[in-house]
Every structure is written in C-alpha cells, then in structure tokens.
CSV table of C-alpha atoms and ligand atoms in Angstrom, one decimal:
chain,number,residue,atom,x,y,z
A,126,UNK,CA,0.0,0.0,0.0
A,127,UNK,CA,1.0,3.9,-0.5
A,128,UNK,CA,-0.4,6.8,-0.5
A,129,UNK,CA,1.6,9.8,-2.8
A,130,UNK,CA,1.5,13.1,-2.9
A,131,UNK,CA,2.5,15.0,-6.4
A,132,UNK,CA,2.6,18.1,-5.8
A,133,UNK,CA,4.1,21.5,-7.5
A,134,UNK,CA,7.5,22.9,-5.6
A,135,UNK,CA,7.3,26.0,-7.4
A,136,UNK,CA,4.6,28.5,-9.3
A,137,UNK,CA,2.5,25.9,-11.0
A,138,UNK,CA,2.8,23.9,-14.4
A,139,UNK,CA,5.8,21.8,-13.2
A,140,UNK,CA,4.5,18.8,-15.2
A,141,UNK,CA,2.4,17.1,-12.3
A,142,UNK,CA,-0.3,15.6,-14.7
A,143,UNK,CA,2.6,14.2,-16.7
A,144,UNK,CA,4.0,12.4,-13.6
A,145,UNK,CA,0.3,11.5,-12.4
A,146,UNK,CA,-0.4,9.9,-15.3
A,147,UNK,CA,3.1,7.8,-15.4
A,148,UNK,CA,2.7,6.8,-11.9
A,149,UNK,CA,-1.6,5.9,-11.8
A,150,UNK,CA,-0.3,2.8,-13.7
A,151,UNK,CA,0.2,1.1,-10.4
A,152,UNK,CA,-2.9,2.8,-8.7
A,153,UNK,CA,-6.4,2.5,-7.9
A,154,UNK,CA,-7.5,6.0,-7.0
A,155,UNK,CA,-6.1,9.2,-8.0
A,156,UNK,CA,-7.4,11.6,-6.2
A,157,UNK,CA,-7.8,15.6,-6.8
A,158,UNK,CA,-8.1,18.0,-3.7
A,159,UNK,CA,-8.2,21.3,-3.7
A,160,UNK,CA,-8.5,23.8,-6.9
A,161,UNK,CA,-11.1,24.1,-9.8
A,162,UNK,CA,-11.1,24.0,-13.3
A,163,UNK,CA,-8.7,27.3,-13.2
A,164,UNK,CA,-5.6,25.2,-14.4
A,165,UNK,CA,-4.8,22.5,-16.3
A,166,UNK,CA,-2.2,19.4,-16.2
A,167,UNK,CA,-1.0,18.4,-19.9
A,168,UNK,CA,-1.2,14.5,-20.5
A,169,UNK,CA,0.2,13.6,-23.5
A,170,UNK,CA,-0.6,9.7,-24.2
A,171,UNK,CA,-2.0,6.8,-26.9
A,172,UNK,CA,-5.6,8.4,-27.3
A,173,UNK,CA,-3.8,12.1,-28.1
A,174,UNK,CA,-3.2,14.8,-26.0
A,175,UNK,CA,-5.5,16.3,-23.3
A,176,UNK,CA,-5.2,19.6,-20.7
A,177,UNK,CA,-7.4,18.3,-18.2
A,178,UNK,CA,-8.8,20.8,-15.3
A,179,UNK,CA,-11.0,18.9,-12.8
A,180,UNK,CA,-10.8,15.4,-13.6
A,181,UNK,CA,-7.8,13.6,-11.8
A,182,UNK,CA,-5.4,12.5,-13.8
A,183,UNK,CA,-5.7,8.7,-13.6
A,184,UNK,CA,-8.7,9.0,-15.7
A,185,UNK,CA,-7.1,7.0,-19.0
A,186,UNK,CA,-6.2,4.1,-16.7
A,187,UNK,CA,-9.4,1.6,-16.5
A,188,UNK,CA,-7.8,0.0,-12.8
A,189,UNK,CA,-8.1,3.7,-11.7
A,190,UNK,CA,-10.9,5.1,-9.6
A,191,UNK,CA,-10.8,9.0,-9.9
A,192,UNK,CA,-12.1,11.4,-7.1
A,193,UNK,CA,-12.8,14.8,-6.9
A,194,UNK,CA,-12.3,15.4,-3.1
A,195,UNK,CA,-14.5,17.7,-0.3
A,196,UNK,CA,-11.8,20.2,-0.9
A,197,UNK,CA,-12.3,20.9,-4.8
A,198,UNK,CA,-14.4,23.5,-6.7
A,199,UNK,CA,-16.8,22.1,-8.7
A,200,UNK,CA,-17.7,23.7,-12.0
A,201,UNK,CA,-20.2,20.9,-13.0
A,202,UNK,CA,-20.2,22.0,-16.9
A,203,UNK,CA,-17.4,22.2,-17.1
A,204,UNK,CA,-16.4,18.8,-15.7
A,205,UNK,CA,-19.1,17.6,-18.6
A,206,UNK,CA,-17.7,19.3,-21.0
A,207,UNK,CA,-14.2,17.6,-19.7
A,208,UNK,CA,-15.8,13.9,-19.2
A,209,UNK,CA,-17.5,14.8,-23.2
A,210,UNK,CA,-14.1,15.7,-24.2
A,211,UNK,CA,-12.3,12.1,-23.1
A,212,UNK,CA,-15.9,10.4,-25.1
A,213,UNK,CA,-14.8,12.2,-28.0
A,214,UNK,CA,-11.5,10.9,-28.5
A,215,UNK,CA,-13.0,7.8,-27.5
A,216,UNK,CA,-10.9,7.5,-24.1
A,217,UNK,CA,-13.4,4.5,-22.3
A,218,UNK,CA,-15.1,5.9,-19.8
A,219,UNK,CA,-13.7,6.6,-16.3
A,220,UNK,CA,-14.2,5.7,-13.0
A,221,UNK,CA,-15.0,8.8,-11.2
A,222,UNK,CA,-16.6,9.7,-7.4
A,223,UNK,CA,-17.2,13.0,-6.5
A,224,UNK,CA,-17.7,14.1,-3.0
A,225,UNK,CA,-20.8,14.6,-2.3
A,226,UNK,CA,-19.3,17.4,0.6
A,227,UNK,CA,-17.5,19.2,-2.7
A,228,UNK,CA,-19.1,22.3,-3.2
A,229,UNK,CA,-20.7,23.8,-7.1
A,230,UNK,CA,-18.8,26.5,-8.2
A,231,UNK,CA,-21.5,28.8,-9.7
A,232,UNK,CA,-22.0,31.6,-12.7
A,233,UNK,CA,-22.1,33.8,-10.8
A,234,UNK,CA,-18.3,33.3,-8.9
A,235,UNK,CA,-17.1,33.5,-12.3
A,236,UNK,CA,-19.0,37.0,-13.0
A,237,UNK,CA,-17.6,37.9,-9.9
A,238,UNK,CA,-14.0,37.2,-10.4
A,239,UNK,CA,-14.1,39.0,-14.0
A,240,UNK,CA,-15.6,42.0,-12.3
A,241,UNK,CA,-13.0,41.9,-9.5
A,242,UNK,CA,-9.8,41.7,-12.4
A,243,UNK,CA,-11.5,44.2,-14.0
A,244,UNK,CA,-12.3,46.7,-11.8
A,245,UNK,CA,-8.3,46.1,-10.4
A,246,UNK,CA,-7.1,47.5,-13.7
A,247,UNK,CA,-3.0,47.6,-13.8
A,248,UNK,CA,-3.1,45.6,-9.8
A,249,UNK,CA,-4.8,42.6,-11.2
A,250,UNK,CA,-3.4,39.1,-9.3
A,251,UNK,CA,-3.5,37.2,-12.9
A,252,UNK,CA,-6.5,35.5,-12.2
A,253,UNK,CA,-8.0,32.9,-14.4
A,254,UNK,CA,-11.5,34.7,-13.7
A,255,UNK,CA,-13.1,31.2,-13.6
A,256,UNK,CA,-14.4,32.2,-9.7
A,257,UNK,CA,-12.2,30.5,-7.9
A,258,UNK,CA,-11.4,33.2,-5.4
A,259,UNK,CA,-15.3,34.3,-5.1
A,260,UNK,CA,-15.9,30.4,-4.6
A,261,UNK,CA,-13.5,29.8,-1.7
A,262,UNK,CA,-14.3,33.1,0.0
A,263,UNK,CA,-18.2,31.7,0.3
A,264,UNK,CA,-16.7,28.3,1.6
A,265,UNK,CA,-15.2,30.8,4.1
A,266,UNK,CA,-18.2,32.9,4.7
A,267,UNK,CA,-20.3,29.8,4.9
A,268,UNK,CA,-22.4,30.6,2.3
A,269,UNK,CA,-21.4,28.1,-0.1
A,270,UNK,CA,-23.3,25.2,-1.7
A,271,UNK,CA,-22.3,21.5,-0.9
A,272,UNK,CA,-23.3,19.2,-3.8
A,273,UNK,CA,-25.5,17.2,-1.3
A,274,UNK,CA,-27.5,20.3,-1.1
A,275,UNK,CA,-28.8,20.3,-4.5
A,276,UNK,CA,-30.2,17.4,-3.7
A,277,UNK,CA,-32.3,18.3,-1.0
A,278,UNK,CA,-35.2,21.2,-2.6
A,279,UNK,CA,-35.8,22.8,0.5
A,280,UNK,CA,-32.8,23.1,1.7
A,281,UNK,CA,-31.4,24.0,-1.3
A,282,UNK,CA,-33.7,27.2,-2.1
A,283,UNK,CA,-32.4,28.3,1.9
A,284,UNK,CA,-29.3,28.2,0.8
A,285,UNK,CA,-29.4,30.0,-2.7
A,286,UNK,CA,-31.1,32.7,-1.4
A,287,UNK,CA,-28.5,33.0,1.7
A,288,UNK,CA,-25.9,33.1,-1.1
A,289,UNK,CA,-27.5,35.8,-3.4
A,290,UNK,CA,-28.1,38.1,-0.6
A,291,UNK,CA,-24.7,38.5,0.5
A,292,UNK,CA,-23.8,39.1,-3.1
A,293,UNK,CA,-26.0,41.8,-4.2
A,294,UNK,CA,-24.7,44.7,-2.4
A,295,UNK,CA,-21.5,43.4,-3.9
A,296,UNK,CA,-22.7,43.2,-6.8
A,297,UNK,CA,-24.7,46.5,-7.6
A,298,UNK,CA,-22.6,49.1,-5.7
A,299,UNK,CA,-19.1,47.7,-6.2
A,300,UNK,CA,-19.5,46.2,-9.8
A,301,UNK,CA,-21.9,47.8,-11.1
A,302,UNK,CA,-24.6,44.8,-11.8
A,303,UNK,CA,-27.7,44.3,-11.3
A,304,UNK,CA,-29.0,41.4,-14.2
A,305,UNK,CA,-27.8,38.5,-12.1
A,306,UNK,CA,-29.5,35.0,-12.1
A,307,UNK,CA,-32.4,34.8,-9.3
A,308,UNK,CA,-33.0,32.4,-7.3
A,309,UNK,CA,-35.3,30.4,-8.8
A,310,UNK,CA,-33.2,30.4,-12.2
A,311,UNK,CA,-29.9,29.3,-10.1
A,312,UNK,CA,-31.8,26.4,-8.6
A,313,UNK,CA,-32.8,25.1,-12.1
A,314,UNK,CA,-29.7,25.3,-13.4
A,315,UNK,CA,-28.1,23.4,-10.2
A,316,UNK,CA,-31.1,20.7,-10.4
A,317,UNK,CA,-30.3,20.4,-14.5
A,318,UNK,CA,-26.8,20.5,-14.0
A,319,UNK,CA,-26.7,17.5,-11.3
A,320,UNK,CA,-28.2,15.3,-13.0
A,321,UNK,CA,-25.4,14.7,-15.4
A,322,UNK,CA,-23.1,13.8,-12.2
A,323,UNK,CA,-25.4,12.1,-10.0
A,324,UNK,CA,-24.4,8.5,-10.9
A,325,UNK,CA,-20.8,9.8,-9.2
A,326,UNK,CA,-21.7,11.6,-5.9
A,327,UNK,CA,-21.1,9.7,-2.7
A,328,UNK,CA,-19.2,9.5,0.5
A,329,UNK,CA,-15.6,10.0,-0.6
A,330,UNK,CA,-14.0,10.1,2.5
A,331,UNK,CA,-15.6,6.3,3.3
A,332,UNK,CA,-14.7,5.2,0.2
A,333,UNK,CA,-10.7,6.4,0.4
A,334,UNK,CA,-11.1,5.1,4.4
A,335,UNK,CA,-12.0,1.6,2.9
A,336,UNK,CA,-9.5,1.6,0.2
A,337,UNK,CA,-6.9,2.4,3.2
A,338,UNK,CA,-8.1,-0.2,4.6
A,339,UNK,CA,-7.8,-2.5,2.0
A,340,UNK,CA,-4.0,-1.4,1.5
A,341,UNK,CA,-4.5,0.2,-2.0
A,342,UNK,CA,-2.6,2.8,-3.8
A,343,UNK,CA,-3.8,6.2,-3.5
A,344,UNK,CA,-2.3,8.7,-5.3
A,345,UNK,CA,-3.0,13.0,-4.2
A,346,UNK,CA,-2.9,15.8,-7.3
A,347,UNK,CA,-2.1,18.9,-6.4
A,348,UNK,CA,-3.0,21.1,-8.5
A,349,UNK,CA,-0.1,24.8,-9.2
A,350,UNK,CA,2.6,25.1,-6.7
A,351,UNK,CA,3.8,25.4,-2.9
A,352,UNK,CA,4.6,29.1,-3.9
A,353,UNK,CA,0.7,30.0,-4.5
A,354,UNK,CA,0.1,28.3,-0.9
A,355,UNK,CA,-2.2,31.6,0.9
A,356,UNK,CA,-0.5,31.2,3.7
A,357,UNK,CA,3.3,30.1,2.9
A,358,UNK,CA,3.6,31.7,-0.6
A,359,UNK,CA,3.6,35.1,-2.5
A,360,UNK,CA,0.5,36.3,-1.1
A,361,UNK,CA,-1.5,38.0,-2.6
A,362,UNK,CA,-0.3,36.6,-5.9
A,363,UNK,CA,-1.4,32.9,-4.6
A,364,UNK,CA,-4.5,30.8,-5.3
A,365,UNK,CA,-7.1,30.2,-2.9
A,366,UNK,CA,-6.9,26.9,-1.4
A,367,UNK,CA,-3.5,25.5,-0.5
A,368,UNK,CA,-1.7,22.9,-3.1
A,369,UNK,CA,0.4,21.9,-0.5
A,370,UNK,CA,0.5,17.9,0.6
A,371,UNK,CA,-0.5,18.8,4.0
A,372,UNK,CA,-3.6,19.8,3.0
A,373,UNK,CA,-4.5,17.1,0.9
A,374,UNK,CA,-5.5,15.2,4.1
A,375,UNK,CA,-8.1,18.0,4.7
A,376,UNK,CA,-9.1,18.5,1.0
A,377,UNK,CA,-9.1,14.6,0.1
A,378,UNK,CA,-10.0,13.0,3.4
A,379,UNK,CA,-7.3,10.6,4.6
A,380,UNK,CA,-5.5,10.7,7.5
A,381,UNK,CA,-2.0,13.1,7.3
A,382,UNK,CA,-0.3,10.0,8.8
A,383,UNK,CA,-0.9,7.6,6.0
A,384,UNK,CA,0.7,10.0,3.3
A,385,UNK,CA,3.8,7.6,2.5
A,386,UNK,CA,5.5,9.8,0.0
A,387,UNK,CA,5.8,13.2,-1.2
A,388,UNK,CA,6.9,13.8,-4.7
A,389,UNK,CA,7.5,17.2,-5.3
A,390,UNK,CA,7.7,18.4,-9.1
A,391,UNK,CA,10.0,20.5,-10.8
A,392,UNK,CA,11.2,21.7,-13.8
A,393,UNK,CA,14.8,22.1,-15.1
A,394,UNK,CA,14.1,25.6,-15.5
A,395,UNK,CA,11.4,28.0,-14.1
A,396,UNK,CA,8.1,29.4,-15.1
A,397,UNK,CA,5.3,31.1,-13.8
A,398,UNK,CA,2.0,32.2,-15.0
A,399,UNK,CA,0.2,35.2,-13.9
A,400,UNK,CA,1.7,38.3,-11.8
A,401,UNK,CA,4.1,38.6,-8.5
A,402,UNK,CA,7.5,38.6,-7.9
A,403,UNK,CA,9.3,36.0,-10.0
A,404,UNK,CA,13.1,36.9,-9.2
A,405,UNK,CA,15.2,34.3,-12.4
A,406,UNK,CA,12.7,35.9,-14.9
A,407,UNK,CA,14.4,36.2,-18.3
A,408,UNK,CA,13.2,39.2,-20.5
A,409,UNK,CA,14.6,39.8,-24.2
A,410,UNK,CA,15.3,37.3,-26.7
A,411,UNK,CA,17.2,34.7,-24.1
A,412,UNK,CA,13.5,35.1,-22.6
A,413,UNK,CA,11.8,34.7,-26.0
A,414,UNK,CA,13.9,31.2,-26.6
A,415,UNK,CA,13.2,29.2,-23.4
A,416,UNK,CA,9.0,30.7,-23.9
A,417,UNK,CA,9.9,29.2,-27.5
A,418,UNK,CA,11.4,25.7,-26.6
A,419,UNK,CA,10.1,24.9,-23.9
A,420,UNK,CA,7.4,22.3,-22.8
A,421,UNK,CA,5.9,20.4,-25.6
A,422,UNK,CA,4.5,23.5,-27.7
A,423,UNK,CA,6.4,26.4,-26.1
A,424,UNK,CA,5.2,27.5,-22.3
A,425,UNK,CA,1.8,28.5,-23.0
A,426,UNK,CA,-0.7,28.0,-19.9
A,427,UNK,CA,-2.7,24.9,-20.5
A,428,UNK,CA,-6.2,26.4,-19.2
A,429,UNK,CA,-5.5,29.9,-20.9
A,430,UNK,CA,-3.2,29.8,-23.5
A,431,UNK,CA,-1.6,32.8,-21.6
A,432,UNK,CA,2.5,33.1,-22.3
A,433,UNK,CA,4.4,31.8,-19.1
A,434,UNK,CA,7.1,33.9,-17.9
A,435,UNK,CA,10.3,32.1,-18.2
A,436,UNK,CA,13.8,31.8,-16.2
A,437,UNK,CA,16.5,30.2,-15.0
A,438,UNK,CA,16.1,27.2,-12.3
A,439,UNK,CA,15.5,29.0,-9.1
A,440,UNK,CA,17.0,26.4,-6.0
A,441,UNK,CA,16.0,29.2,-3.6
A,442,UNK,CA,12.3,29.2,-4.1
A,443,UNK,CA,12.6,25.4,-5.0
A,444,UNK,CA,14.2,24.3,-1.8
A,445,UNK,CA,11.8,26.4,0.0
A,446,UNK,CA,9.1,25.0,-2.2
A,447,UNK,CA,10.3,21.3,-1.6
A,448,UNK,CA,10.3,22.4,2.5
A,449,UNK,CA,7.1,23.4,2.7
A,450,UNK,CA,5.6,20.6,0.9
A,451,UNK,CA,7.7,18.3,3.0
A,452,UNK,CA,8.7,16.4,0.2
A,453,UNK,CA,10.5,13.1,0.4
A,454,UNK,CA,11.4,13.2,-3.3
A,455,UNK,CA,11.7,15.3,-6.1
A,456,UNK,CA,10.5,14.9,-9.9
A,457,UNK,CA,12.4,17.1,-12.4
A,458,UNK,CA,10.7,17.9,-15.8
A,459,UNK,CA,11.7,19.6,-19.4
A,460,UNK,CA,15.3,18.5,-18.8
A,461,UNK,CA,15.4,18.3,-22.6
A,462,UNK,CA,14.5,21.6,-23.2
A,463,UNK,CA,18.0,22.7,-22.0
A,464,UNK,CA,19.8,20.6,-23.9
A,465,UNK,CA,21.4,23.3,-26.6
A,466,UNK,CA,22.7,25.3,-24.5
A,467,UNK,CA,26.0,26.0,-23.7
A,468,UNK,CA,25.8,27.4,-20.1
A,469,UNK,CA,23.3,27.0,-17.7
A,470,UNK,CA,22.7,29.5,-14.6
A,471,UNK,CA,21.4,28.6,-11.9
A,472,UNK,CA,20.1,31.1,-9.0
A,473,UNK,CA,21.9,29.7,-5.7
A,474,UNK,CA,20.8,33.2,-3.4
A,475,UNK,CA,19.2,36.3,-3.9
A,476,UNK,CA,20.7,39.4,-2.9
A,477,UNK,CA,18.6,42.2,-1.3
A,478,UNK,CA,19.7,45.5,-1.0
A,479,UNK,CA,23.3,44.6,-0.7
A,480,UNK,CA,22.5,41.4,1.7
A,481,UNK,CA,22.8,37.9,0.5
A,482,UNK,CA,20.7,35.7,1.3
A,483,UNK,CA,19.7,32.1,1.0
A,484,UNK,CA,16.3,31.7,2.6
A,485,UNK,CA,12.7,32.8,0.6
A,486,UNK,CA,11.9,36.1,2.1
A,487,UNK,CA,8.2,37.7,1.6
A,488,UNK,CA,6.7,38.8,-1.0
A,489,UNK,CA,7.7,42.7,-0.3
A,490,UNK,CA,11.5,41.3,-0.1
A,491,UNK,CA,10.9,39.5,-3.6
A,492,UNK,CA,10.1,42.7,-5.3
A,493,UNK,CA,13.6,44.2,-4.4
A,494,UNK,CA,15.6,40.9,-5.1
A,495,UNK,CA,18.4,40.2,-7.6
A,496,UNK,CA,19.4,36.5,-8.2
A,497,UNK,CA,22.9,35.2,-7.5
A,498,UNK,CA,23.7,32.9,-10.4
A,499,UNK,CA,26.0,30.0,-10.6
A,500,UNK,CA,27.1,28.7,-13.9
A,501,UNK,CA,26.7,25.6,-14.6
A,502,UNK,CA,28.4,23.9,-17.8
A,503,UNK,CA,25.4,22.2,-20.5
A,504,UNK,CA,25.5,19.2,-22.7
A,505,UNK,CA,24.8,20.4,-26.1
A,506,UNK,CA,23.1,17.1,-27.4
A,507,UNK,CA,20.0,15.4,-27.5
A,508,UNK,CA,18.3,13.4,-24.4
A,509,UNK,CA,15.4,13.4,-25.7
A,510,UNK,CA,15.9,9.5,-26.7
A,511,UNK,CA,17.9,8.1,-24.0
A,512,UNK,CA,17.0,5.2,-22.1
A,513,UNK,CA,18.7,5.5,-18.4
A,514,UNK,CA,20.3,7.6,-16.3
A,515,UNK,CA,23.9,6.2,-16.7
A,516,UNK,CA,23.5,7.0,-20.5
A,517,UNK,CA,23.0,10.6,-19.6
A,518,UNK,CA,26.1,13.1,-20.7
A,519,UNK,CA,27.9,13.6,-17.7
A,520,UNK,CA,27.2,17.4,-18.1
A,521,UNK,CA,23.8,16.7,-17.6
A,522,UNK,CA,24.3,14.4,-14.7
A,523,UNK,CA,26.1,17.4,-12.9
A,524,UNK,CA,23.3,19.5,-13.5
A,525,UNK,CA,20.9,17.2,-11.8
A,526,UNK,CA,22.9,16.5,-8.9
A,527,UNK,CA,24.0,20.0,-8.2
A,528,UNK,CA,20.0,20.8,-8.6
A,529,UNK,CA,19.6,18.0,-5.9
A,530,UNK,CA,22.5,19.1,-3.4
A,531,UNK,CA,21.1,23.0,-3.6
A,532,UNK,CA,17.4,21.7,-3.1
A,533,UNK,CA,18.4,19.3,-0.1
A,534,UNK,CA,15.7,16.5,-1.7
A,535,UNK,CA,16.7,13.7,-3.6
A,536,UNK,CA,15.4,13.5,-7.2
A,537,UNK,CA,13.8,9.7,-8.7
A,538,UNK,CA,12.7,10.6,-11.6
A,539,UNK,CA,13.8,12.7,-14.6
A,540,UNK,CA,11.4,13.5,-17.1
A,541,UNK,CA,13.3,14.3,-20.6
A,542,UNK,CA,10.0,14.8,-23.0
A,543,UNK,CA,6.3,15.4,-22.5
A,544,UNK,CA,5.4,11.5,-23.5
A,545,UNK,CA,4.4,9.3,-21.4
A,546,UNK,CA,7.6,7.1,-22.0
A,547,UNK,CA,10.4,9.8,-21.9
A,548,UNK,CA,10.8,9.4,-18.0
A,549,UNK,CA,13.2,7.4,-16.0
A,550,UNK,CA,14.5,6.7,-12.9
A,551,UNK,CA,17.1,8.5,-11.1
B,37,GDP,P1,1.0,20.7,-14.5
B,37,GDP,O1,-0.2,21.6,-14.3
B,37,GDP,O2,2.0,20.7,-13.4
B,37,GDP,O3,0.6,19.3,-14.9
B,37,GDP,O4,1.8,21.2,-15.8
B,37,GDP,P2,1.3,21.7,-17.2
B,37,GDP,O5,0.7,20.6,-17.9
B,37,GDP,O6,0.5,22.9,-17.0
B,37,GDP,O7,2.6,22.1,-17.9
B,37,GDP,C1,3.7,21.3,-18.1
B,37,GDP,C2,4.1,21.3,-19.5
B,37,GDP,O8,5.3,20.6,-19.7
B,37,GDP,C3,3.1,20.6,-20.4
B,37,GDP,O9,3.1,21.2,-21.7
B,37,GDP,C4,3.7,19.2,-20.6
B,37,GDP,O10,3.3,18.5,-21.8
B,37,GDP,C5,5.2,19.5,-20.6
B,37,GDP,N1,6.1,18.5,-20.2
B,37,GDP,C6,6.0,17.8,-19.0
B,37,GDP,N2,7.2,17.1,-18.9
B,37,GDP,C7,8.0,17.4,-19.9
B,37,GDP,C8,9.3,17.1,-20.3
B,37,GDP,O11,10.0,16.4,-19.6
B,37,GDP,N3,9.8,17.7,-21.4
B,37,GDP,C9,9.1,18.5,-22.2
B,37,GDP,N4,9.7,19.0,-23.3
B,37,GDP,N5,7.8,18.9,-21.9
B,37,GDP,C10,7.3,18.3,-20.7
C-alpha cells in the first residue's frame, strides 16, 4: 500500500499531470483536492493529448478510480464538457466519485472574479477569472453550496437565497450589476446540472477510508505550486486553497499520517503564470527562446493559453518549495528543453539591498531581489531518446545533482520529454 502526494515545488505547471499519469499505472485511486477548473495538467498519451482541469489525472487508466475530493471547486459544466471531451477521443469511460461534501462553483463566482480583475485594472493578481477566489471566499463565509445540497429542494432554495443576498450589495454598488441569475433560475440550473453527475456523488471520504483499509494505492494531485500556498507563498499573488500535501489530508480526506510519500515536481528551469515577484525571470530574446522551446508546444498556460514567464532554475524558491511541501522526493521535468545550451545559470541566493541571502523572504522582499547565479556547464546534445540515467552526458548528470545538493531533496525521476515514456528513474 502507499499513498503519494504530487505536488508542485514552485509556481504551477511543473508537469504534475505528466508524472500523475506515469505513476496511476500502479494505482487505484487518484485523487484531486483542492482547486477548480482554473488550471490544467497536460497529459500527452495513446488516445492524443489532453489539458485536463478537474478530472484527476488517472482517468485513461481503467484500474483507476478517480475522485474529486470535499476540498475541490466544482464547476459541473465544465467537468461535462471535460468527461464529453475524453468520449470524443474515444478514451473509455472513467471511474470517477465526486464528494458529495464538494461544493458547485457557480456563474455567478465567475462573473464575480471577471468583475473583481476588471475593476483592479493595472493591480490585477492574474486571475484565471473562472471564480475560484469568489468560490472559496463563500466556503469561508459559509455561504457556499455543498453538492449534497442540490439534492435536497428545501434546503437547497435556503441556501441559494442565503448566497444571493450576500452578493448583491457586492454586486450592484461595487461592480456595477444588477441582471444576475435569481433564485429560482440558479436552482434550475443546479437541479439540470446535477443530474449529469449524480451517478458519481457519494461518500468520498468512506470510500478512500475503505481503500486504506484495504491497503490500496492512492495517489494525491495537487493542483499549481507550494509558492501560490495563501498562507506560505507570494500572497497575494497565490491561489485560494493550499496545493500543499498537507492539506490534501483536509481536502481529500485521509489521515496526514498515512501520506507515505511526497513527490514534489519541478522543472529544469522556471516558469510562472500570472503576476508577483518572480526573481530568475528572463526578459529579451534569451527570454523569447526558453517561452519558445520549452514544454511540448512552447510555455503556453494549458487552461488559458496565456505566455508563461520564463527563467532560469531558481533552487531558492525550490528548496523552500520542496520544504514546505515536505517532500521526500523530487520529480524534475523539461530536462530536454535545456539541452542546446551551452551554459546554464542557476540562482543559488538572492541578494537584497546589498545582503545575500539564502532563505525565501516575503513577497515585499521579492520585489527588491536580484538572483545570485551560478554557472553551470550544458550538454549540447539530444536526451530526448535516452534510455537511463547512466547513459545521460555527464554534463547533464552534474546539472541534476548539483539541482539535488542546492534543493536538499533527492530526485527519482527525470522526465526528458512530454510523453508518457520519456521518464526514468534516477
Ligand atoms: P502541470 O499543471 O503541473 O501538470 O503542468 P502543465 O501541464 O500545465 O505544464 C507542463 C508542460 O510541460 C506541459 O506542456 C507538458 O506537456 C510539458 N512537459 C512535461 N514534462 C515534460 C518534459 O520532460 N519535457 C518537455 N519538453 N515537456 C514536458
């Protein structure tokens, strides 16, 4: 039995759905805990290529039972349009269980987040404006909607109407709105909407306490990176629930104690989507070639098709990323994508007006600091078809276990192309 945690070390789009997928051969439940449909995880296998956004990531394995934990934001059309998008490239159909404690992300979180970004102007956080932020602040207000609710009419309409009223002061005198969706209209499109997931709601936290019990392997998604954690990351320029393995106890429902392993991913480089401090960034046309090679289509965001910013590997944030995720092991991605140049830098420590430092300071500090490179010396050839880890060029091996000594994790696997296949073992 094991339970494992993949998790992002840095801003996001390290390549967890690519390690999720490669490990869900040997599992039975993959489960998803916290986020929405605001990001995706690229998953590039035999039925094509697919960005998926609430569905777990073990979804093209038939001896895989997906959940959507309590702790996830439910968009229910679009997990239908994702579950419709797997039929149509005729992936069979997967096991899937969705907490009937999850709660429905609704219209009108989305209209609320656009508003928000909008009405920001030039201080936007990069939000993906699908409502995620409106969504959790009414878990937190205690106004949000739990899917058992739409089962349950009466309680359902109390509930609605306990949600709208808080929102249309909001609404009207902050946003200037006032043709929003009444009560009545909301209910009918939850009761519609349900239907289509009904055969999936239960108990998910009995079911994950059975397969515990029956010594299966679990694995936990997270879903961006340790950076966008509210509480230990760049706040404000975070997400709002925590991708960090800790709390996929809370947001999955299985004891922290049985976690067995931590995998924390990473790529060979860095990239982040969205604004906030990002302190390797690379501007100019050095900036334009890593945007350009890297990933499998160039770093484009998988949900938006927004540019990532691109830089240099960053071991500061990543070994601060790999501490707070408490990560036993580390997965390193897009090592191939480095594999023309001719030097590689590496940021060892930032320095802040005049003071060098090794530790992740807050995000005010990040603002004001400069990177610290060290250079480290590249391959220059193709990777991109090797078969082991002794066949790599010794340049590359150096690279890795420098990465490794400066991050203070060890790394099992190296990923050296999006497929499926183009991974091995450290
Ligand atoms: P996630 O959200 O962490 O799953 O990451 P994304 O899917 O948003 O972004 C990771 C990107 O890197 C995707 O385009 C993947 O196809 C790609 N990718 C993953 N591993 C590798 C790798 O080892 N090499 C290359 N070239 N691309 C990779």
């Amino acid at each position: 039995m094991s339970v494992v945690a993949i998790v992002g070390a840095n801003w996001g789009d390290e390549g967890k759905g690519k390690i999720t997928d490669y490990l869900a051969k040997d599992a039975q439940f993959v489960v998803r805990f916290q986020g929405g449909n605001n990001a995706g995880h690229t998953i590039i296998n035999q039925f094509g290529k697919f960005a998926l956004h609430l569905l777990p990531s073990g979804v093209f394995y038939p001896n895989v039972t997906n959940v959507i934990g309590p702790g996830v934001a439910v968009n229910i059309r679009a997990l239908l349009q994702e579950l419709d998008n797997l039929k149509r490239n005729k992936v069979p159909e997967p096991h899937l269980r969705i907490s009937h404690r999850a709660q429905v992300l609704l219209p009108i979180h989305a209209l609320m987040d656009q508003a928000e970004e909008e009405l920001l102007g030039q201080n936007q956080f990069g939000s993906t404006r699908s409502g995620i932020a409106p969504f959790y602040s009414d878990k937190a207000l205690k106004v949000g909607i739990q899917i058992a609710d739409v089962f349950a009419p009466n309680r359902l309409r109390e509930r609605v109407t306990r949600l709208i009223e808080t929102k249309e002061v909001l609404l009207k005198h902050r946003y200037g709105i006032s043709d929003v969706m009444s009560v009545d209209e909301i209910m009918e499109l939850l009761r519609g909407d349900v239907q289509g997931i009904a055969s999936y709601v239960c108990d998910t936290s009995q079911l994950l306490h059975d397969a515990l019990k029956n010594r299966k392997n679990i694995l936990l998604e997270g879903q961006l990176g340790a950076l966008r954690d509210p509480d230990q990351g760049i706040f404000p320029f975070v997400t709002s629930s925590s991708p960090l393995a800790g709390f996929a106890s809370v947001g999955a429902g299985i004891p922290p104690h049985a976690i067995t392993r931590i995998v924390a991913v990473t790529k060979a480089y860095s990239t982040c989507v969205g604004a906030g401090p990002f302190v390797t960034e690379l501007m100019g046309t050095q900036g334009e070639w890593l945007r350009k090679h890297g990933a499998d289509i160039g770093e484009y965001g998988a949900t938006t098709g927004r540019p990532r910013r691109v830089g240099w590997f960053d071991a500061v944030a990543t070994r601060y990323g790999c501490r707070i995720q408490g990560a036993t092991e580390v997965a390193l991605t897009n090592l191939d994508v480095l594999s023309s140049l001719q030097d590689i830098p590496v940021a060892t420590g930032y320095k802040i007006h005049g003071k060098v430092l090794d530790t992740f300071p807050t995000t005010a500090d990040l603002f004001e600091a400069e990177p610290i490179f060290e250079i480290m010396p590249g391959w220059q050839s193709d990777i991109s078809q090797i078969s082991g880890y002794d066949k790599l060029p010794s340049a590359a091996k150096n690279y890795i276990e420098r990465l490794e000594e400066l991050v203070e994790t060890p790394i099992s696997w190296i990923s050296y192309g999006p497929r499926r296949d183009q991974i091995m073992k450290k």
